[in-house]
Amino acid sequence: MSTPTVPSVLFVCVHNAGRSQMGAAFLTHLGGDRVQVRSAGSAPADAVNPAVVEAMAEAGIDISAEIPKVLTVEAVRSSDVVITMGCGDACPYFPGKRYLDWTLTDPAGQGVAAVRPIRDEIERRIRGLLAELGIEASA
């Protein structure tokens, strides 16, 4: 008997400090162990944007321990869905992968009030992605 595999999703943004971190956190929170989640950036920042951390905490998700990670070819290769977050990042292309580009405002340099609508739009899109993947959101 084979073990069923779970879909793997990679979120990509230049600094991996805002949008991609929120996307990964929402997908992890709502999808649980029914989906494998990664995030990365082509030029990772030193830390996750503090306004993003605060906005996610307001939504009940703690990302304060997250660290921006560098985008690797292997991360793309091992993902079923690759989502760029409207930041013009170039990803290696592999046939058979699903690529999405979610155009979203950059939260860099903005306060938490400006991050909230970005956070809420990412959550809406994550819920839609889960539905497309046939995974019921857990929260």
Coordinates of N, CA and C in Angstrom, one line a residue, residues 1-136:
M1 N 0.8 -1.2 0.0 CA 0.0 0.0 0.0 C 0.9 1.2 0.0
S2 N 0.6 2.2 -0.9 CA 1.4 3.4 -1.0 C 0.9 4.4 0.0
T3 N 1.8 5.3 0.4 CA 1.5 6.3 1.3 C 1.0 7.5 0.5
P4 N -0.1 8.1 0.8 CA -0.6 9.2 0.0 C 0.4 10.4 0.2
T5 N 0.6 11.1 -0.8 CA 1.5 12.3 -0.7 C 0.7 13.6 -0.5
V6 N 1.2 14.5 0.2 CA 0.5 15.8 0.4 C 1.1 16.8 -0.6
P7 N 0.3 17.7 -1.1 CA 0.9 18.7 -2.0 C 1.9 19.6 -1.3
S8 N 2.9 20.1 -2.0 CA 3.9 20.9 -1.5 C 3.8 22.3 -2.2
V9 N 3.8 23.4 -1.4 CA 3.7 24.7 -1.9 C 4.9 25.6 -1.4
L10 N 5.4 26.3 -2.3 CA 6.5 27.2 -2.1 C 6.1 28.7 -2.3
F11 N 6.3 29.5 -1.3 CA 6.0 31.0 -1.5 C 7.3 31.7 -1.7
V12 N 7.4 32.6 -2.7 CA 8.6 33.2 -3.0 C 8.4 34.8 -3.1
C13 N 9.3 35.5 -2.4 CA 9.3 36.9 -2.5 C 10.8 37.3 -2.3
V14 N 11.2 38.5 -2.8 CA 12.6 38.9 -2.8 C 13.3 38.7 -1.5
H15 N 12.7 39.3 -0.5 CA 13.3 39.3 0.9 C 12.8 38.3 1.8
N16 N 11.8 37.5 1.5 CA 11.2 36.5 2.3 C 11.0 37.0 3.7
A17 N 10.5 38.3 3.8 CA 10.4 38.9 5.1 C 8.9 39.4 5.4
G18 N 8.1 39.3 4.4 CA 6.7 39.8 4.5 C 5.7 38.9 3.9
R19 N 5.3 39.2 2.6 CA 4.3 38.5 2.0 C 4.4 36.9 1.9
S20 N 5.6 36.5 1.6 CA 5.9 35.0 1.5 C 5.8 34.4 2.9
Q21 N 6.2 35.1 3.9 CA 6.1 34.6 5.3 C 4.7 34.5 5.7
M22 N 3.9 35.5 5.4 CA 2.4 35.5 5.7 C 1.8 34.3 5.0
G23 N 2.1 34.2 3.7 CA 1.5 33.1 2.9 C 1.8 31.7 3.5
A24 N 3.0 31.5 3.8 CA 3.5 30.2 4.4 C 2.8 30.0 5.8
A25 N 2.7 31.0 6.6 CA 2.2 30.9 7.9 C 0.7 30.6 7.8
F26 N -0.1 31.3 7.0 CA -1.5 31.0 6.8 C -1.7 29.6 6.3
L27 N -0.9 29.1 5.3 CA -1.1 27.8 4.7 C -0.8 26.7 5.8
T28 N 0.3 26.9 6.6 CA 0.6 26.0 7.6 C -0.5 26.0 8.7
H29 N -1.0 27.1 9.1 CA -2.0 27.2 10.1 C -3.4 26.6 9.6
L30 N -3.8 26.9 8.4 CA -5.0 26.4 7.9 C -5.0 25.0 7.3
G31 N -3.8 24.6 6.7 CA -3.7 23.3 6.1 C -3.1 22.2 6.9
G32 N -2.5 22.6 8.0 CA -1.9 21.6 8.9 C -0.9 20.7 8.2
D33 N -1.0 19.4 8.6 CA -0.1 18.4 8.0 C -0.6 17.9 6.7
R34 N -1.7 18.5 6.1 CA -2.2 18.0 4.9 C -1.6 18.7 3.7
V35 N -0.6 19.6 4.0 CA 0.1 20.3 2.9 C 1.5 20.6 3.5
Q36 N 2.5 20.5 2.6 CA 3.9 20.8 2.9 C 4.2 22.3 2.5
V37 N 4.7 23.1 3.4 CA 4.9 24.5 3.1 C 6.3 24.9 3.2
R38 N 6.8 25.8 2.2 CA 8.1 26.4 2.3 C 7.9 27.8 1.9
S39 N 8.9 28.6 2.3 CA 9.0 30.0 1.8 C 10.5 30.4 1.6
A40 N 10.7 31.3 0.7 CA 12.1 31.6 0.4 C 12.2 32.9 -0.4
G41 N 13.4 33.5 -0.5 CA 13.6 34.7 -1.3 C 14.9 34.7 -2.0
S42 N 15.0 35.5 -3.1 CA 16.2 35.5 -3.8 C 17.3 36.4 -3.1
A43 N 16.8 37.3 -2.3 CA 17.8 38.1 -1.5 C 17.2 38.3 -0.1
P44 N 17.3 37.2 0.7 CA 16.6 37.2 2.0 C 17.1 38.4 2.9
A45 N 16.1 38.9 3.6 CA 16.4 39.9 4.6 C 17.1 39.3 5.8
D46 N 17.5 40.1 6.8 CA 18.1 39.6 8.0 C 17.0 39.0 9.0
A47 N 15.8 39.6 8.9 CA 14.7 39.2 9.8 C 13.4 39.5 9.1
V48 N 12.3 38.9 9.7 CA 11.0 39.1 9.2 C 10.6 40.5 9.6
N49 N 9.8 41.2 8.8 CA 9.3 42.5 9.0 C 8.5 42.5 10.3
P50 N 8.9 43.4 11.3 CA 8.2 43.4 12.6 C 6.7 43.8 12.5
A51 N 6.3 44.6 11.5 CA 4.9 44.9 11.3 C 4.2 43.7 10.8
V52 N 4.8 42.9 10.1 CA 4.2 41.6 9.6 C 4.0 40.6 10.8
V53 N 5.1 40.5 11.6 CA 5.0 39.7 12.8 C 3.8 40.1 13.7
E54 N 3.7 41.5 13.9 CA 2.6 42.0 14.7 C 1.2 41.7 14.1
A55 N 1.1 42.0 12.8 CA -0.2 41.7 12.1 C -0.6 40.3 12.2
M56 N 0.4 39.4 12.0 CA 0.0 37.9 12.1 C -0.3 37.5 13.5
A57 N 0.3 38.1 14.5 CA 0.0 37.8 15.9 C -1.5 38.2 16.2
E58 N -1.9 39.4 15.6 CA -3.3 39.8 15.7 C -4.3 38.7 15.2
A59 N -3.8 38.0 14.2 CA -4.6 36.9 13.5 C -4.4 35.6 14.3
G60 N -3.7 35.6 15.4 CA -3.5 34.4 16.2 C -2.4 33.5 15.7
I61 N -1.5 34.0 14.8 CA -0.4 33.2 14.3 C 0.9 33.8 14.7
D62 N 1.8 33.1 15.4 CA 3.1 33.6 15.8 C 4.2 33.2 14.8
I63 N 4.7 34.2 14.1 CA 5.8 34.0 13.2 C 7.1 34.6 13.7
S64 N 7.2 35.0 15.0 CA 8.3 35.7 15.5 C 9.6 34.9 15.4
A65 N 9.5 33.6 15.4 CA 10.8 32.8 15.3 C 11.2 32.5 13.9
E66 N 10.4 32.9 12.9 CA 10.7 32.6 11.5 C 12.0 33.4 11.0
I67 N 12.7 32.8 10.1 CA 13.9 33.5 9.6 C 13.8 33.4 8.1
P68 N 14.1 34.5 7.4 CA 14.1 34.5 5.9 C 15.1 33.5 5.4
K69 N 14.7 32.8 4.4 CA 15.6 31.7 3.8 C 15.8 32.0 2.3
V70 N 17.0 31.5 1.8 CA 17.4 31.8 0.4 C 16.6 30.8 -0.5
L71 N 16.2 31.3 -1.6 CA 15.6 30.5 -2.7 C 16.6 29.6 -3.3
T72 N 16.3 28.3 -3.4 CA 17.2 27.3 -4.0 C 16.4 26.6 -5.2
V73 N 17.2 26.1 -6.1 CA 16.6 25.3 -7.2 C 15.9 24.1 -6.6
E74 N 16.5 23.5 -5.6 CA 15.9 22.3 -5.0 C 14.5 22.6 -4.4
A75 N 14.4 23.8 -3.8 CA 13.1 24.1 -3.2 C 12.0 24.2 -4.3
V76 N 12.3 24.8 -5.4 CA 11.4 24.8 -6.5 C 11.1 23.5 -7.1
R77 N 12.2 22.7 -7.3 CA 12.0 21.4 -7.9 C 11.1 20.5 -7.0
S78 N 11.2 20.6 -5.7 CA 10.5 19.7 -4.8 C 9.1 20.2 -4.5
S79 N 8.6 21.3 -5.1 CA 7.3 21.9 -4.8 C 6.4 21.6 -6.0
D80 N 5.1 21.3 -5.6 CA 4.1 21.2 -6.6 C 3.5 22.5 -7.1
V81 N 3.4 23.5 -6.2 CA 2.9 24.8 -6.5 C 3.9 25.8 -6.1
V82 N 4.3 26.7 -7.0 CA 5.2 27.8 -6.6 C 4.4 29.1 -6.8
I83 N 4.4 29.9 -5.7 CA 3.6 31.2 -5.7 C 4.6 32.3 -5.5
T84 N 4.7 33.1 -6.5 CA 5.5 34.4 -6.3 C 4.5 35.4 -5.8
M85 N 5.0 36.4 -5.0 CA 4.1 37.3 -4.3 C 4.1 38.7 -4.9
G86 N 4.1 38.8 -6.2 CA 4.0 40.1 -6.9 C 5.2 40.9 -6.7
C87 N 6.3 40.3 -6.6 CA 7.6 41.0 -6.3 C 8.6 40.8 -7.5
G88 N 8.1 40.3 -8.6 CA 9.0 40.2 -9.8 C 10.1 39.2 -9.6
D89 N 10.0 38.3 -8.7 CA 11.1 37.4 -8.5 C 11.2 36.4 -9.6
A90 N 12.3 36.0 -10.0 CA 12.5 35.0 -11.1 C 12.7 33.7 -10.4
C91 N 11.9 32.7 -10.8 CA 12.1 31.4 -10.2 C 12.5 30.4 -11.3
P92 N 13.3 29.4 -11.0 CA 13.7 28.4 -11.9 C 12.4 27.8 -12.4
Y93 N 12.3 27.4 -13.7 CA 11.1 26.8 -14.2 C 11.3 25.4 -14.5
F94 N 10.4 24.6 -14.0 CA 10.4 23.1 -14.2 C 9.0 22.7 -14.8
P95 N 9.0 22.1 -15.9 CA 7.7 21.6 -16.5 C 7.0 20.7 -15.4
G96 N 5.6 20.9 -15.5 CA 4.8 20.1 -14.6 C 4.5 20.7 -13.2
K97 N 5.2 21.8 -12.9 CA 4.9 22.6 -11.7 C 3.8 23.6 -12.0
R98 N 3.0 23.9 -11.0 CA 2.0 25.0 -11.1 C 2.6 26.3 -10.6
Y99 N 2.7 27.3 -11.4 CA 3.2 28.6 -11.0 C 2.1 29.6 -10.9
L100 N 2.0 30.4 -9.8 CA 1.0 31.4 -9.6 C 1.8 32.7 -9.3
D101 N 1.3 33.8 -9.7 CA 1.9 35.1 -9.3 C 0.7 35.9 -8.6
W102 N 0.8 36.1 -7.3 CA -0.1 36.9 -6.6 C 0.4 38.3 -6.5
T103 N -0.2 39.2 -7.2 CA 0.2 40.6 -7.1 C -0.4 41.2 -5.8
L104 N 0.5 41.6 -4.9 CA 0.2 42.1 -3.6 C 1.1 43.3 -3.3
T105 N 0.5 44.2 -2.5 CA 1.3 45.4 -2.1 C 2.5 44.9 -1.2
D106 N 3.6 45.5 -1.3 CA 4.8 45.2 -0.5 C 4.6 45.8 0.9
P107 N 4.7 45.1 2.0 CA 4.6 45.6 3.3 C 5.8 46.3 3.8
A108 N 6.9 46.2 3.1 CA 8.2 46.7 3.5 C 8.1 48.2 3.9
G109 N 8.6 48.6 5.0 CA 8.6 50.0 5.5 C 7.3 50.5 5.9
Q110 N 6.3 49.7 6.0 CA 4.9 50.1 6.3 C 4.6 49.7 7.8
G111 N 3.7 50.4 8.4 CA 3.3 50.0 9.7 C 2.2 48.9 9.7
V112 N 1.8 48.5 10.9 CA 0.9 47.4 11.0 C -0.5 47.7 10.3
A113 N -0.9 49.0 10.4 CA -2.2 49.3 9.8 C -2.2 49.1 8.3
A114 N -1.1 49.3 7.7 CA -1.0 49.1 6.2 C -0.8 47.6 5.9
V115 N -0.3 46.9 6.8 CA 0.0 45.4 6.6 C -1.3 44.6 6.8
R116 N -2.3 45.1 7.6 CA -3.5 44.3 7.8 C -4.2 44.0 6.6
P117 N -4.5 44.9 5.7 CA -5.3 44.5 4.4 C -4.5 43.6 3.6
I118 N -3.2 43.6 3.6 CA -2.3 42.7 2.8 C -2.5 41.3 3.4
R119 N -2.4 41.3 4.7 CA -2.5 40.0 5.5 C -3.9 39.4 5.2
D120 N -4.9 40.2 5.2 CA -6.3 39.7 5.0 C -6.5 39.1 3.6
E121 N -5.9 39.8 2.6 CA -6.0 39.3 1.2 C -5.2 38.0 1.0
I122 N -4.0 37.9 1.7 CA -3.3 36.7 1.6 C -4.1 35.5 2.2
E123 N -4.7 35.8 3.4 CA -5.5 34.7 4.0 C -6.7 34.3 3.0
R124 N -7.3 35.3 2.4 CA -8.4 35.0 1.5 C -7.9 34.1 0.3
R125 N -6.7 34.4 -0.2 CA -6.2 33.6 -1.3 C -5.7 32.2 -0.9
I126 N -5.2 32.1 0.4 CA -4.8 30.8 0.9 C -6.0 29.9 1.0
R127 N -7.1 30.5 1.5 CA -8.3 29.7 1.7 C -8.8 29.2 0.3
G128 N -8.7 30.0 -0.7 CA -9.0 29.6 -2.1 C -8.1 28.6 -2.6
L129 N -6.8 28.7 -2.3 CA -5.8 27.7 -2.7 C -6.2 26.3 -2.1
L130 N -6.5 26.4 -0.8 CA -6.8 25.1 -0.1 C -8.0 24.4 -0.8
A131 N -9.0 25.2 -1.1 CA -10.2 24.7 -1.8 C -9.8 24.1 -3.1
E132 N -8.9 24.7 -3.9 CA -8.5 24.2 -5.2 C -7.7 22.9 -5.0
L133 N -7.0 22.8 -3.9 CA -6.2 21.6 -3.6 C -7.1 20.5 -3.0
G134 N -8.3 20.8 -2.7 CA -9.2 19.8 -2.1 C -8.9 19.6 -0.6
I135 N -8.4 20.6 0.0 CA -8.1 20.5 1.5 C -9.0 21.5 2.2
E136 N -9.7 20.9 3.2 CA -10.6 21.8 4.0 C -9.7 22.6 5.0

